[in-house]
Coordinates of C-alpha atoms in Angstrom, one line a residue:
Chain T
M1 CA 1.3 -10.6 4.6
S2 CA 2.1 -14.1 4.3
F3 CA 5.0 -15.2 1.9
A4 CA 2.5 -16.6 -0.5
A5 CA 0.8 -13.5 -0.9
V6 CA 3.9 -11.6 -1.5
I7 CA 5.0 -13.7 -4.2
I8 CA 1.6 -13.9 -5.7
L9 CA 1.4 -10.2 -5.7
T10 CA 4.8 -9.7 -7.0
G11 CA 3.9 -12.1 -10.0
A12 CA 0.6 -10.2 -10.6
L13 CA 2.3 -6.8 -10.4
T14 CA 4.8 -8.1 -12.8
A15 CA 2.1 -9.2 -15.1
A16 CA 0.1 -6.0 -14.8
S17 CA 3.3 -3.6 -15.7
C18 CA 4.4 -5.9 -18.4
S19 CA 1.0 -6.4 -20.2
L20 CA 0.0 -2.7 -20.2
V21 CA 3.0 -1.8 -22.5
G22 CA 3.2 -5.2 -23.9
C23 CA -0.3 -4.5 -25.6
F24 CA 1.3 -1.8 -27.8
L25 CA 4.3 -3.8 -28.5
V26 CA 2.0 -6.8 -29.9
L27 CA -0.1 -4.4 -31.9
R28 CA 3.0 -2.6 -33.4
R29 CA 4.3 -6.1 -34.4
M30 CA 7.4 -5.4 -32.0
A31 CA 7.1 -8.3 -29.6
L32 CA 10.6 -9.4 -30.2
V33 CA 11.8 -5.8 -29.5
G34 CA 10.6 -6.6 -25.9
D35 CA 12.6 -9.7 -25.8
A36 CA 15.8 -7.8 -27.1
I37 CA 15.4 -4.9 -24.6
S38 CA 14.9 -7.4 -21.7
H39 CA 18.3 -8.8 -22.4
S40 CA 20.4 -5.8 -23.4
V41 CA 19.3 -3.9 -20.3
L42 CA 22.0 -5.9 -18.5
L43 CA 24.5 -3.9 -20.0
G44 CA 22.8 -0.8 -18.5
I45 CA 22.8 -2.4 -15.2
V46 CA 26.4 -3.2 -15.1
A47 CA 27.5 0.1 -16.4
V48 CA 25.5 2.0 -13.7
F49 CA 27.0 -0.5 -11.1
A50 CA 30.7 0.0 -12.5
L51 CA 30.2 3.8 -12.3
T52 CA 28.4 4.4 -9.1
G53 CA 28.3 1.0 -7.2
A54 CA 24.4 1.0 -7.2
R55 CA 22.7 -2.3 -7.5
S56 CA 19.3 -1.0 -7.0
G57 CA 17.3 2.3 -7.1
P58 CA 16.2 5.0 -9.6
L59 CA 19.6 5.3 -11.3
L60 CA 19.7 1.6 -12.3
V61 CA 16.3 2.1 -13.9
V62 CA 17.3 5.1 -15.7
G63 CA 20.8 3.6 -17.1
A64 CA 18.7 0.5 -18.1
A65 CA 16.0 2.6 -19.9
A66 CA 18.9 4.3 -21.6
V67 CA 20.6 1.3 -22.9
G68 CA 16.9 -0.2 -23.8
L69 CA 16.5 3.0 -26.0
L70 CA 20.1 2.5 -27.4
T71 CA 19.0 -1.1 -28.3
V72 CA 15.9 0.4 -30.2
V73 CA 18.1 3.1 -31.9
L74 CA 20.5 0.6 -33.1
I75 CA 18.0 -1.8 -34.4
E76 CA 16.6 0.9 -36.4
A77 CA 20.0 1.9 -37.6
V78 CA 21.0 -1.4 -38.7
R79 CA 17.7 -1.9 -40.5
R80 CA 18.1 1.4 -42.4
T81 CA 21.0 0.1 -43.9
G82 CA 18.9 -1.7 -46.1
R83 CA 21.2 -4.6 -45.9
V84 CA 19.5 -6.5 -43.1
R85 CA 15.8 -7.2 -42.4
E86 CA 14.3 -6.2 -39.1
D87 CA 14.2 -9.6 -37.5
A88 CA 17.8 -9.9 -38.4
A89 CA 18.5 -6.5 -37.0
I90 CA 17.0 -7.4 -33.7
G91 CA 18.9 -10.7 -33.6
L92 CA 22.2 -8.8 -34.3
V93 CA 21.9 -5.9 -31.9
F94 CA 20.8 -7.7 -28.6
P95 CA 23.1 -10.3 -28.3
A96 CA 26.0 -7.9 -28.9
L97 CA 24.7 -5.7 -26.0
F98 CA 24.0 -8.6 -23.8
S99 CA 27.4 -10.2 -24.4
I100 CA 29.3 -6.9 -23.5
G101 CA 27.3 -6.8 -20.5
V102 CA 28.1 -10.5 -19.6
I103 CA 31.8 -9.6 -20.2
L104 CA 31.7 -6.7 -18.1
V105 CA 30.0 -8.6 -15.3
S106 CA 32.8 -11.2 -15.3
R107 CA 35.4 -8.3 -15.3
F108 CA 34.2 -6.9 -12.0
P109 CA 35.1 -9.3 -9.3
N110 CA 33.0 -7.2 -6.8
S111 CA 29.8 -7.6 -8.9
V112 CA 29.2 -11.2 -7.6
H113 CA 25.7 -9.8 -6.6
I114 CA 24.9 -9.4 -10.3
D115 CA 24.5 -13.1 -11.1
V116 CA 23.6 -13.5 -14.7
Q117 CA 21.9 -16.7 -13.9
H118 CA 19.7 -14.7 -11.5
L119 CA 18.8 -12.2 -14.0
L120 CA 17.7 -14.8 -16.5
Y121 CA 15.8 -17.2 -14.4
G122 CA 15.0 -15.1 -11.3
E123 CA 13.7 -16.4 -8.2
I124 CA 10.4 -14.7 -7.4
A125 CA 10.3 -17.2 -4.4
F126 CA 12.9 -15.1 -2.7
S127 CA 10.9 -11.8 -3.2
P128 CA 9.6 -12.0 0.4
L129 CA 13.1 -11.8 1.8
Y130 CA 14.0 -8.3 0.4
R131 CA 12.5 -5.3 2.4
V132 CA 12.8 -1.7 2.0
E133 CA 14.2 0.4 4.9
L134 CA 14.5 4.2 4.9
W135 CA 16.1 5.8 7.9
G136 CA 15.6 2.9 10.0
A137 CA 12.0 2.5 9.4
D138 CA 10.9 -0.8 7.6
L139 CA 8.6 0.0 4.8
G140 CA 7.8 -3.5 3.7
Y141 CA 8.5 -5.6 0.7
R142 CA 10.9 -4.3 -2.0
S143 CA 9.3 -6.1 -4.8
L144 CA 5.9 -4.8 -4.1
W145 CA 7.1 -1.1 -3.9
M146 CA 9.2 -1.5 -7.1
L147 CA 6.7 -3.2 -9.1
G148 CA 3.9 -1.4 -7.6
G149 CA 5.4 1.7 -8.6
M150 CA 6.2 0.5 -12.3
T151 CA 2.7 -0.7 -12.6
A152 CA 1.3 2.8 -11.5
A153 CA 3.8 4.5 -13.7
N154 CA 2.8 2.4 -16.7
L155 CA -0.9 3.0 -16.0
A156 CA -0.6 6.6 -15.9
F157 CA 1.4 6.6 -19.1
V158 CA -1.2 4.6 -20.9
V159 CA -4.0 6.5 -19.4
A160 CA -2.6 9.9 -20.1
F161 CA -1.2 9.1 -23.6
Y162 CA -4.0 6.7 -24.6
K163 CA -5.1 8.7 -27.6
E164 CA -1.6 9.4 -28.7
L165 CA -0.5 5.7 -28.3
K166 CA -3.6 4.6 -30.2
L167 CA -3.2 6.9 -33.1
A168 CA 0.8 6.4 -33.6
T169 CA 0.1 2.5 -33.4
F170 CA -2.9 2.5 -35.8
D171 CA -1.9 5.1 -38.3
P172 CA 1.5 6.8 -37.6
A173 CA 1.2 8.7 -40.9
L174 CA -1.8 10.7 -39.8
A175 CA -0.3 11.0 -36.2
A176 CA 2.8 12.7 -37.9
A177 CA 0.4 14.8 -40.3
V178 CA -1.5 16.3 -37.3
G179 CA 1.6 16.8 -35.2
L180 CA 1.3 14.1 -32.8
S181 CA 4.9 12.9 -33.4
P182 CA 4.8 9.1 -33.7
V183 CA 8.6 9.1 -33.2
V184 CA 8.2 10.7 -29.6
V185 CA 5.5 8.2 -28.9
H186 CA 7.6 5.2 -30.2
Y187 CA 10.6 6.3 -28.0
A188 CA 8.4 7.0 -24.8
L189 CA 7.0 3.6 -25.2
M190 CA 10.4 2.1 -25.5
A191 CA 11.6 3.9 -22.5
M192 CA 8.6 2.6 -20.5
V193 CA 9.3 -1.0 -21.8
S194 CA 13.0 -0.8 -20.9
A195 CA 12.2 0.7 -17.4
T196 CA 9.6 -2.0 -16.7
T197 CA 11.8 -4.6 -17.9
V198 CA 14.8 -3.7 -15.5
V199 CA 12.3 -3.2 -12.5
A200 CA 10.7 -6.5 -13.0
F201 CA 13.3 -8.8 -13.7
D202 CA 15.3 -7.7 -10.8
S203 CA 12.3 -9.5 -8.7
V204 CA 11.4 -12.2 -11.1
G205 CA 14.0 -12.9 -13.9
S206 CA 13.9 -11.8 -17.5
I207 CA 12.1 -15.1 -18.7
L208 CA 8.9 -14.2 -16.8
V209 CA 9.2 -10.6 -18.3
V210 CA 9.3 -11.6 -21.7
A211 CA 6.5 -14.0 -21.3
M212 CA 4.3 -11.2 -19.5
L213 CA 5.2 -8.4 -22.3
V214 CA 3.9 -10.8 -25.0
V215 CA 1.6 -13.6 -24.1
P216 CA -1.2 -11.9 -22.0
P217 CA -1.7 -9.1 -24.7
A218 CA -1.5 -11.7 -27.5
T219 CA -4.2 -13.7 -25.5
A220 CA -6.4 -10.5 -24.7
Y221 CA -6.1 -9.6 -28.5
L222 CA -8.0 -12.8 -29.4
L223 CA -10.7 -12.1 -26.9
T224 CA -12.0 -8.4 -27.9
N225 CA -12.2 -6.0 -30.6
R226 CA -11.6 -2.9 -28.3
L227 CA -8.4 -1.5 -27.3
A228 CA -9.4 -0.5 -23.9
T229 CA -10.9 -4.0 -23.3
M230 CA -7.7 -5.6 -24.8
L231 CA -5.7 -3.6 -22.1
T232 CA -8.0 -4.7 -19.3
L233 CA -8.1 -8.3 -20.2
S234 CA -4.4 -8.8 -20.6
V235 CA -4.0 -7.3 -17.0
L236 CA -6.4 -9.9 -15.9
V237 CA -4.9 -12.8 -18.1
G238 CA -1.7 -11.8 -16.6
T239 CA -2.7 -11.9 -13.0
A240 CA -4.5 -15.2 -13.5
S241 CA -1.3 -16.6 -14.8
A242 CA 0.6 -15.4 -11.7
V243 CA -1.9 -17.0 -9.4
G244 CA -2.4 -20.3 -11.3
G245 CA 1.5 -20.4 -11.9
Y246 CA 2.1 -20.1 -8.2
L247 CA -0.3 -22.9 -7.3
I248 CA 1.1 -25.1 -10.0
A249 CA 4.8 -24.3 -8.6
R250 CA 3.6 -25.3 -5.2
L251 CA 2.2 -28.6 -6.6
L252 CA 5.2 -29.6 -8.4
D253 CA 7.8 -28.0 -6.2
S254 CA 9.2 -26.1 -9.3
S255 CA 10.4 -22.7 -10.2
T256 CA 7.7 -20.2 -9.6
S257 CA 8.6 -17.8 -12.5
G258 CA 8.7 -20.8 -15.0
A259 CA 5.2 -22.0 -13.8
M260 CA 3.7 -18.5 -14.1
A261 CA 5.1 -18.0 -17.7
A262 CA 3.9 -21.6 -18.6
M263 CA 0.5 -20.8 -17.1
A264 CA 0.1 -17.7 -19.5
G265 CA 1.1 -20.2 -22.3
V266 CA -1.9 -22.3 -21.3
L267 CA -4.2 -19.5 -21.1
F268 CA -2.9 -18.3 -24.7
A269 CA -3.6 -21.8 -26.1
T270 CA -6.9 -22.0 -24.4
A271 CA -8.1 -18.5 -25.9
L272 CA -6.7 -19.6 -29.2
L273 CA -8.9 -22.6 -29.4
L274 CA -12.0 -21.3 -27.6
S275 CA -12.1 -17.6 -28.4
P276 CA -15.8 -17.0 -29.6
S277 CA -14.7 -14.7 -32.2
Q278 CA -11.3 -15.7 -33.3
G279 CA -10.8 -18.9 -31.8
L280 CA -9.8 -22.0 -34.0
I281 CA -12.8 -23.9 -33.2
A282 CA -15.3 -20.9 -33.9
R283 CA -13.5 -20.1 -37.2
R284 CA -13.7 -23.6 -38.1
R285 CA -17.4 -23.7 -37.4
E286 CA -17.9 -20.5 -39.4
L287 CA -16.0 -21.9 -42.3
A288 CA -18.1 -25.0 -42.3
R289 CA -21.2 -22.9 -42.0
L290 CA -20.1 -20.9 -45.1
R291 CA -19.3 -23.9 -47.1
R292 CA -22.8 -25.3 -46.2
G293 CA -24.3 -22.0 -47.3
L294 CA -22.5 -22.1 -50.6
A295 CA -23.6 -25.9 -51.2
E296 CA -27.1 -24.9 -50.6
R297 CA -27.0 -22.1 -52.8
L298 CA -25.6 -24.3 -55.5
L299 CA -28.3 -26.8 -54.9
L300 CA -31.2 -24.1 -55.2
T301 CA -29.8 -22.6 -58.4
H302 CA -29.3 -26.1 -59.7
L303 CA -32.9 -26.9 -59.2
D304 CA -34.2 -23.4 -60.3
G305 CA -32.4 -23.7 -63.5
G306 CA -34.3 -26.9 -64.1
H307 CA -31.2 -28.9 -64.6
G308 CA -31.6 -32.5 -63.8
A309 CA -34.6 -33.7 -62.2
G310 CA -33.5 -33.2 -58.6
D311 CA -32.3 -36.9 -58.6
R312 CA -30.1 -37.2 -55.7
T313 CA -27.3 -39.4 -57.3
T314 CA -27.1 -36.7 -60.2
L315 CA -26.4 -34.1 -57.4
R316 CA -23.3 -35.9 -56.1
E317 CA -21.9 -36.5 -59.6
R318 CA -22.8 -32.9 -60.7
F319 CA -21.1 -31.3 -57.7
G320 CA -18.7 -33.9 -56.7
W321 CA -20.3 -34.2 -53.1
S322 CA -19.7 -37.0 -50.9
A323 CA -22.9 -38.9 -49.8
R324 CA -22.5 -37.3 -46.4
T325 CA -22.2 -33.7 -47.7
E326 CA -25.1 -34.4 -50.0
A327 CA -27.0 -35.7 -47.0
T328 CA -26.3 -32.7 -44.7
V329 CA -27.2 -30.1 -47.7
V330 CA -30.4 -31.5 -48.6
R331 CA -31.4 -31.9 -44.8
S332 CA -30.6 -28.3 -44.3
A333 CA -32.5 -27.2 -47.3
L334 CA -35.5 -29.2 -46.4
A335 CA -35.4 -27.8 -42.9
R336 CA -35.5 -24.2 -44.2
G337 CA -38.4 -25.2 -46.6
H338 CA -36.4 -24.3 -49.7
V339 CA -37.1 -27.6 -51.1
R340 CA -39.4 -30.6 -50.5
A341 CA -39.0 -34.2 -51.4
E342 CA -41.6 -35.9 -53.6
G343 CA -42.7 -39.4 -53.1
S344 CA -40.0 -40.8 -55.6
G345 CA -37.2 -39.1 -53.3
R346 CA -37.0 -36.5 -56.2
L347 CA -36.1 -32.8 -54.8
V348 CA -38.4 -30.0 -56.0
L349 CA -37.9 -26.4 -55.4
T350 CA -40.5 -24.6 -53.2
E351 CA -41.7 -21.0 -53.7
A352 CA -39.6 -19.8 -50.9
G353 CA -36.6 -21.8 -52.4
R354 CA -37.3 -20.1 -55.7
G355 CA -37.1 -16.7 -54.0
A356 CA -33.7 -17.7 -52.3
A357 CA -32.4 -18.8 -55.6
G358 CA -33.4 -15.5 -57.3
E359 CA -31.6 -13.4 -54.9
I360 CA -28.4 -15.4 -55.5
G361 CA -29.0 -14.6 -59.3
V362 CA -29.1 -11.0 -58.7
G363 CA -26.3 -10.8 -56.1
Chain U
M1 CA -4.9 33.1 -38.4
D2 CA -6.0 34.8 -41.5
D3 CA -3.7 37.7 -41.5
A4 CA -0.8 35.3 -41.3
T5 CA -1.9 34.2 -44.8
P6 CA -0.7 36.3 -47.5
A7 CA -3.5 37.5 -49.7
G8 CA -3.9 35.2 -52.6
A9 CA -1.7 32.4 -51.2
F10 CA -2.1 29.1 -53.0
P11 CA -3.4 26.4 -51.0
V12 CA -0.4 24.5 -52.0
E13 CA 2.7 26.0 -53.6
I14 CA 5.7 24.0 -54.4
R15 CA 9.0 25.3 -55.8
D16 CA 12.0 23.3 -57.3
L17 CA 11.1 20.3 -55.1
T18 CA 13.4 17.3 -55.0
V19 CA 13.0 14.3 -52.8
A20 CA 15.4 11.4 -52.6
Y21 CA 15.0 8.1 -50.9
Q22 CA 18.7 7.3 -50.3
S23 CA 20.3 8.5 -53.6
R24 CA 17.2 7.6 -55.7
P25 CA 15.3 10.7 -56.7
V26 CA 11.6 10.2 -56.1
L27 CA 10.6 13.7 -57.1
W28 CA 12.8 15.9 -59.5
D29 CA 12.5 19.5 -59.5
V30 CA 8.7 19.9 -59.2
D31 CA 6.8 23.1 -59.5
L32 CA 3.2 23.3 -58.6
A33 CA 0.8 25.7 -57.5
V34 CA -2.6 24.2 -56.7
R35 CA -5.7 26.5 -57.0
P36 CA -8.0 27.1 -54.3
G37 CA -11.6 25.6 -54.2
R38 CA -10.8 23.0 -57.0
L39 CA -10.8 19.3 -57.3
T40 CA -7.3 18.4 -58.4
A41 CA -6.1 14.9 -59.6
V42 CA -2.6 13.8 -59.4
V43 CA -1.8 11.1 -62.0
G44 CA 1.0 9.2 -63.1
P45 CA 2.5 5.6 -63.5
N46 CA 3.6 3.5 -60.5
G47 CA 6.7 4.9 -58.7
A48 CA 6.1 8.2 -60.0
G49 CA 6.2 9.9 -56.7
K50 CA 2.5 10.5 -56.2
S51 CA 2.3 9.6 -52.7
T52 CA 5.6 11.3 -52.0
L53 CA 4.1 14.4 -53.4
L54 CA 1.1 14.2 -51.0
K55 CA 3.5 13.5 -48.0
A56 CA 5.6 16.6 -49.1
M57 CA 2.5 18.7 -48.7
L58 CA 2.1 17.3 -45.2
G59 CA 5.5 17.9 -44.2
L60 CA 6.1 14.2 -43.8
V61 CA 9.2 13.8 -46.1
P62 CA 12.3 16.1 -45.9
A63 CA 13.2 17.8 -49.2
A64 CA 16.7 17.4 -50.7
S65 CA 16.1 20.8 -52.3
G66 CA 13.3 23.3 -52.9
W67 CA 10.2 24.0 -50.6
V68 CA 6.7 23.4 -50.1
K69 CA 4.3 26.1 -48.7
V70 CA 0.6 25.3 -47.4
F71 CA -1.5 28.5 -47.5
G72 CA 1.7 30.4 -47.7
E73 CA 3.4 28.8 -44.5
P74 CA 5.5 25.6 -44.0
P75 CA 3.4 22.7 -43.8
A76 CA 4.2 22.0 -40.2
R77 CA 2.5 25.3 -39.3
Q78 CA -0.7 24.7 -41.0
R79 CA -1.5 21.2 -39.9
R80 CA -5.0 22.1 -38.5
R81 CA -5.9 23.2 -42.0
V82 CA -4.9 20.0 -43.8
A83 CA -6.8 16.8 -43.8
Y84 CA -5.1 13.6 -45.0
V85 CA -6.6 10.3 -46.4
P86 CA -3.6 7.8 -46.6
Q87 CA -3.8 4.6 -48.6
R88 CA -6.3 2.2 -47.3
G89 CA -3.5 -0.4 -47.1
S90 CA -1.3 1.7 -45.0
V91 CA -2.9 0.7 -41.8
D92 CA -3.5 -2.6 -40.0
W93 CA -7.4 -3.2 -40.2
D94 CA -7.2 -5.8 -37.6
F95 CA -6.6 -3.3 -35.1
P96 CA -8.9 -3.6 -32.2
T97 CA -11.1 -0.6 -32.8
N98 CA -14.6 0.3 -34.6
A99 CA -15.6 2.7 -37.4
L100 CA -16.5 5.4 -35.0
D101 CA -13.4 5.4 -33.0
V102 CA -11.5 5.8 -36.2
V103 CA -13.4 8.7 -37.4
E104 CA -12.7 10.3 -33.9
M105 CA -9.2 10.1 -34.5
G106 CA -9.5 12.8 -37.0
R107 CA -10.2 15.2 -34.0
Y108 CA -7.0 14.1 -32.1
G109 CA -4.9 16.7 -34.0
S110 CA -6.9 19.8 -33.0
L111 CA -7.0 18.2 -29.5
G112 CA -3.3 18.2 -29.4
W113 CA -1.2 16.3 -26.7
L114 CA -2.9 14.9 -23.7
R115 CA -6.3 16.3 -24.0
R116 CA -8.8 13.7 -24.3
P117 CA -11.7 13.5 -26.9
G118 CA -15.1 14.5 -25.3
R119 CA -18.7 14.4 -26.3
A120 CA -18.4 17.1 -28.8
D121 CA -15.8 15.1 -30.6
R122 CA -18.0 12.1 -30.4
E123 CA -20.7 13.7 -31.9
A124 CA -18.8 15.4 -34.8
A125 CA -17.5 12.0 -35.7
I126 CA -21.0 10.6 -35.7
A127 CA -22.1 13.4 -38.0
C128 CA -19.1 12.8 -40.3
L129 CA -19.9 9.1 -40.6
R130 CA -23.6 10.2 -41.5
R131 CA -22.1 12.3 -44.3
V132 CA -20.5 9.2 -45.9
G133 CA -23.6 7.0 -45.4
M134 CA -21.7 4.9 -42.8
D135 CA -23.6 5.9 -39.4
A136 CA -25.1 2.6 -39.3
F137 CA -21.8 1.0 -39.0
A138 CA -20.5 3.1 -36.1
S139 CA -19.9 0.2 -33.9
R140 CA -18.7 -2.3 -36.3
Q141 CA -15.3 -3.7 -35.9
I142 CA -13.2 -2.3 -38.7
S143 CA -11.9 -5.6 -40.1
Q144 CA -15.6 -6.4 -40.5
L145 CA -16.0 -3.8 -43.2
S146 CA -15.7 -4.0 -46.9
G147 CA -13.0 -2.2 -48.7
G148 CA -15.4 0.5 -49.9
Q149 CA -16.7 1.0 -46.4
Q150 CA -13.2 1.4 -45.0
Q151 CA -12.4 3.7 -47.4
R152 CA -15.6 5.8 -46.7
V153 CA -14.7 5.6 -42.9
F154 CA -11.2 7.0 -43.8
L155 CA -13.0 9.9 -45.6
A156 CA -15.4 10.4 -42.6
R157 CA -12.1 10.8 -40.6
A158 CA -10.7 13.4 -42.9
L159 CA -14.0 15.5 -42.6
A160 CA -13.7 15.2 -38.9
Q161 CA -10.4 16.9 -39.2
G162 CA -12.5 20.1 -40.3
A163 CA -9.8 21.2 -42.6
D164 CA -9.6 23.7 -45.9
L165 CA -7.2 21.5 -47.8
Y166 CA -8.0 17.8 -48.2
V167 CA -5.1 15.5 -49.5
M168 CA -6.3 12.0 -50.5
D169 CA -4.0 9.0 -51.5
E170 CA -6.0 6.7 -54.0
P171 CA -9.5 7.0 -52.4
L172 CA -11.0 5.6 -55.3
A173 CA -8.7 2.4 -55.8
G174 CA -10.3 -0.8 -55.6
V175 CA -13.9 0.3 -54.1
D176 CA -17.3 -0.7 -55.1
A177 CA -19.6 1.5 -57.5
V178 CA -21.5 2.7 -54.2
T179 CA -18.4 4.1 -52.7
E180 CA -17.3 5.6 -55.9
R181 CA -20.5 7.5 -56.3
A182 CA -20.3 8.5 -52.5
V183 CA -16.7 9.7 -52.7
V184 CA -17.3 11.6 -55.8
A185 CA -20.4 13.4 -54.3
L186 CA -18.3 14.0 -51.3
L187 CA -15.7 15.6 -53.4
Q188 CA -18.1 17.8 -55.1
G189 CA -19.6 18.8 -51.7
L190 CA -16.3 19.9 -50.5
R191 CA -15.7 22.0 -53.5
A192 CA -19.1 23.5 -53.0
D193 CA -18.0 24.5 -49.5
G194 CA -14.9 26.3 -51.0
K195 CA -12.6 23.6 -49.8
T196 CA -9.6 22.4 -52.1
V197 CA -9.1 18.9 -52.5
I198 CA -6.0 17.1 -54.0
V199 CA -6.5 13.4 -55.1
V200 CA -4.0 10.7 -56.2
H201 CA -6.0 9.0 -59.1
H202 CA -5.4 5.9 -60.9
D203 CA -8.3 5.7 -63.5
L204 CA -7.5 8.2 -66.2
Q205 CA -10.8 7.6 -68.0
T206 CA -12.8 9.5 -65.0
V207 CA -10.3 12.1 -64.8
P208 CA -12.2 14.5 -67.0
S209 CA -15.6 13.9 -65.5
Y210 CA -14.5 14.0 -61.7
F211 CA -11.8 16.8 -61.7
D212 CA -11.2 20.2 -62.4
E213 CA -7.4 20.2 -62.6
V214 CA -4.8 17.6 -63.1
A215 CA -1.2 17.3 -62.5
L216 CA 0.7 14.6 -64.5
L217 CA 3.7 13.3 -62.7
N218 CA 6.5 11.1 -63.3
V219 CA 9.2 11.8 -60.9
R220 CA 9.3 15.4 -62.8
L221 CA 6.2 17.3 -63.3
V222 CA 5.1 16.8 -66.8
A223 CA 2.1 19.3 -66.8
A224 CA -0.4 20.8 -64.5
G225 CA -3.5 22.9 -65.1
P226 CA -7.3 22.7 -66.0
V227 CA -8.1 19.5 -67.1
E228 CA -9.4 20.6 -70.6
D229 CA -5.8 22.3 -71.3
V230 CA -3.3 19.8 -70.2
F231 CA -5.1 16.3 -70.2
S232 CA -4.0 15.7 -73.7
P233 CA -2.7 12.6 -75.4
E234 CA 0.7 14.2 -75.9
N235 CA 1.0 14.9 -72.2
L236 CA -0.2 11.4 -71.2
Q237 CA 2.4 9.8 -73.6
A238 CA 5.1 12.2 -71.9
T239 CA 3.9 10.9 -68.5
Y240 CA 3.3 7.2 -69.1
G241 CA 5.9 6.8 -71.9
G242 CA 6.0 3.8 -74.1
R243 CA 3.4 2.2 -71.9
I244 CA 0.7 3.7 -73.8
G245 CA 0.1 2.9 -77.4
F246 CA -2.3 4.3 -80.0
L247 CA -2.8 7.4 -78.4
D248 CA -3.9 9.5 -81.3
A249 CA -6.5 6.7 -82.4
P250 CA -10.0 6.9 -80.9
G251 CA -10.4 5.2 -77.4
A252 CA -7.0 6.5 -76.5
K253 CA -8.1 7.3 -73.1
A254 CA -9.5 3.6 -72.4
T255 CA -6.0 2.4 -73.5
A256 CA -4.3 4.9 -71.1
A257 CA -6.4 3.7 -68.1
S258 CA -5.8 0.2 -68.8
A259 CA -2.0 0.9 -69.0
A260 CA -2.3 2.6 -65.7
D261 CA -3.7 -0.3 -63.7

């Protein structure tokens, strides 16, 4: 496998594992919690290293997941005091845990391998350099094993608990009332987010992790009305960001993780503008269409009421329309056959127009 | 299951129930027995603890003292027999899902952990949508529904739970006339099937025509019983306090209703 393929695949697996759980963070309005967890897990990594000397492996994932859960519990505890709002609670908890992690790193001279710089920015470009060996046999690239495993675990989690995740996210009160504890679902999700974060940022750095937890899901949210489709689309958007980001990084000779995260941002902006249902452009068109419809109804009821003589300057004065608005409205009403123009330029309601105006009267 | 329920057990029985958030009591020493096969309204001013009372029946809030029994057992042991309609505003209607899917959620409880809904669940959900006159909207995204339609989807979901006791939080708040008629017909249908229905209701004017029983609540339970016995100006005065004037005058109920808004 070429180095390029390893790097792209590492990015794509990061995107897939992060966005699967990230969709539920976004839907639960907890995007920032992902950010918090991805920082505070540093404490878990250092603690496991200090206790066991392990710098990778399952123990590290467990330790990080534990600190991730601790983060969530602390945020909830601070929020519950009723003295601090949730956003402030998040902002209070994770820097505290993160900074304890940073202090511990600097206290362990042997921990040079835990490089804070590396954890934050990562260098996915080095991912082809680390391989897995077991009893002397070379098993392949470490990042692919780790992230492939995490993606499989997250996929299994989301598929197995799809119904529970959906209900606990949409209506936690009903979930609790029917015995599908939303608290259990919540902490299970947070544990998966924590594990994903630590596994992923070992290979790609936490900036890309934070981006992939939030940006592809937020993009997918704009493109569909179905949860299953949102999950699939977010994985596709994330993968596209990884591929596109890699190419841009090659072109600009820049940070690969950074380019992948930026690419995700570009895709989001595109969806925000162009999404057929929820994009800004579609929304603006829809709004303009509604306004025109309203103006046309005003015109029809005006003519139907026998007010004015359909004289076009009176229309402008009566409704405060600009000449352009008036022209558009009249053109549209003529095209629909709701009104017709007489020789003098006066507008007269047609039979169809009278019918349309009548409907409005009743409605 | 039947032999686990003592003969004559009330659908809901509440004794000395006090619930407090932080140190502020939301419900104070409430005693209530809801009779089977009847439509019961829970009325009271804002902050009277109506929603909390419902949540206590569902086992969702811890009691500071006292207890709640549902069909003679703690609520946690009777979850299959209770259906819940939360306030419409309690969920995010922009959630990516459609009407049919929301109704199908009513089946999740009886499925339990890990089991996936199948064709039977889907068909049951469609039948429930039909009962509330919403089957034509099955694949409609929920944010595209009007408030009344959303409410009917919530009711269909409660029907899908297939329960014996229905607990509803303001199903008639802010709905159109069509929905109001549909909901009331549904409530009467449930009663005809021998189900028990408890509804938090805000419109005092319609209490006598829609409901058999009423519980007047303002943190304490002021009165509870058949509408004709307890829905009196004195009890309303005791429930709503100074916020209702001219209770003895004709049209007292209309005044009371506007005070409740």
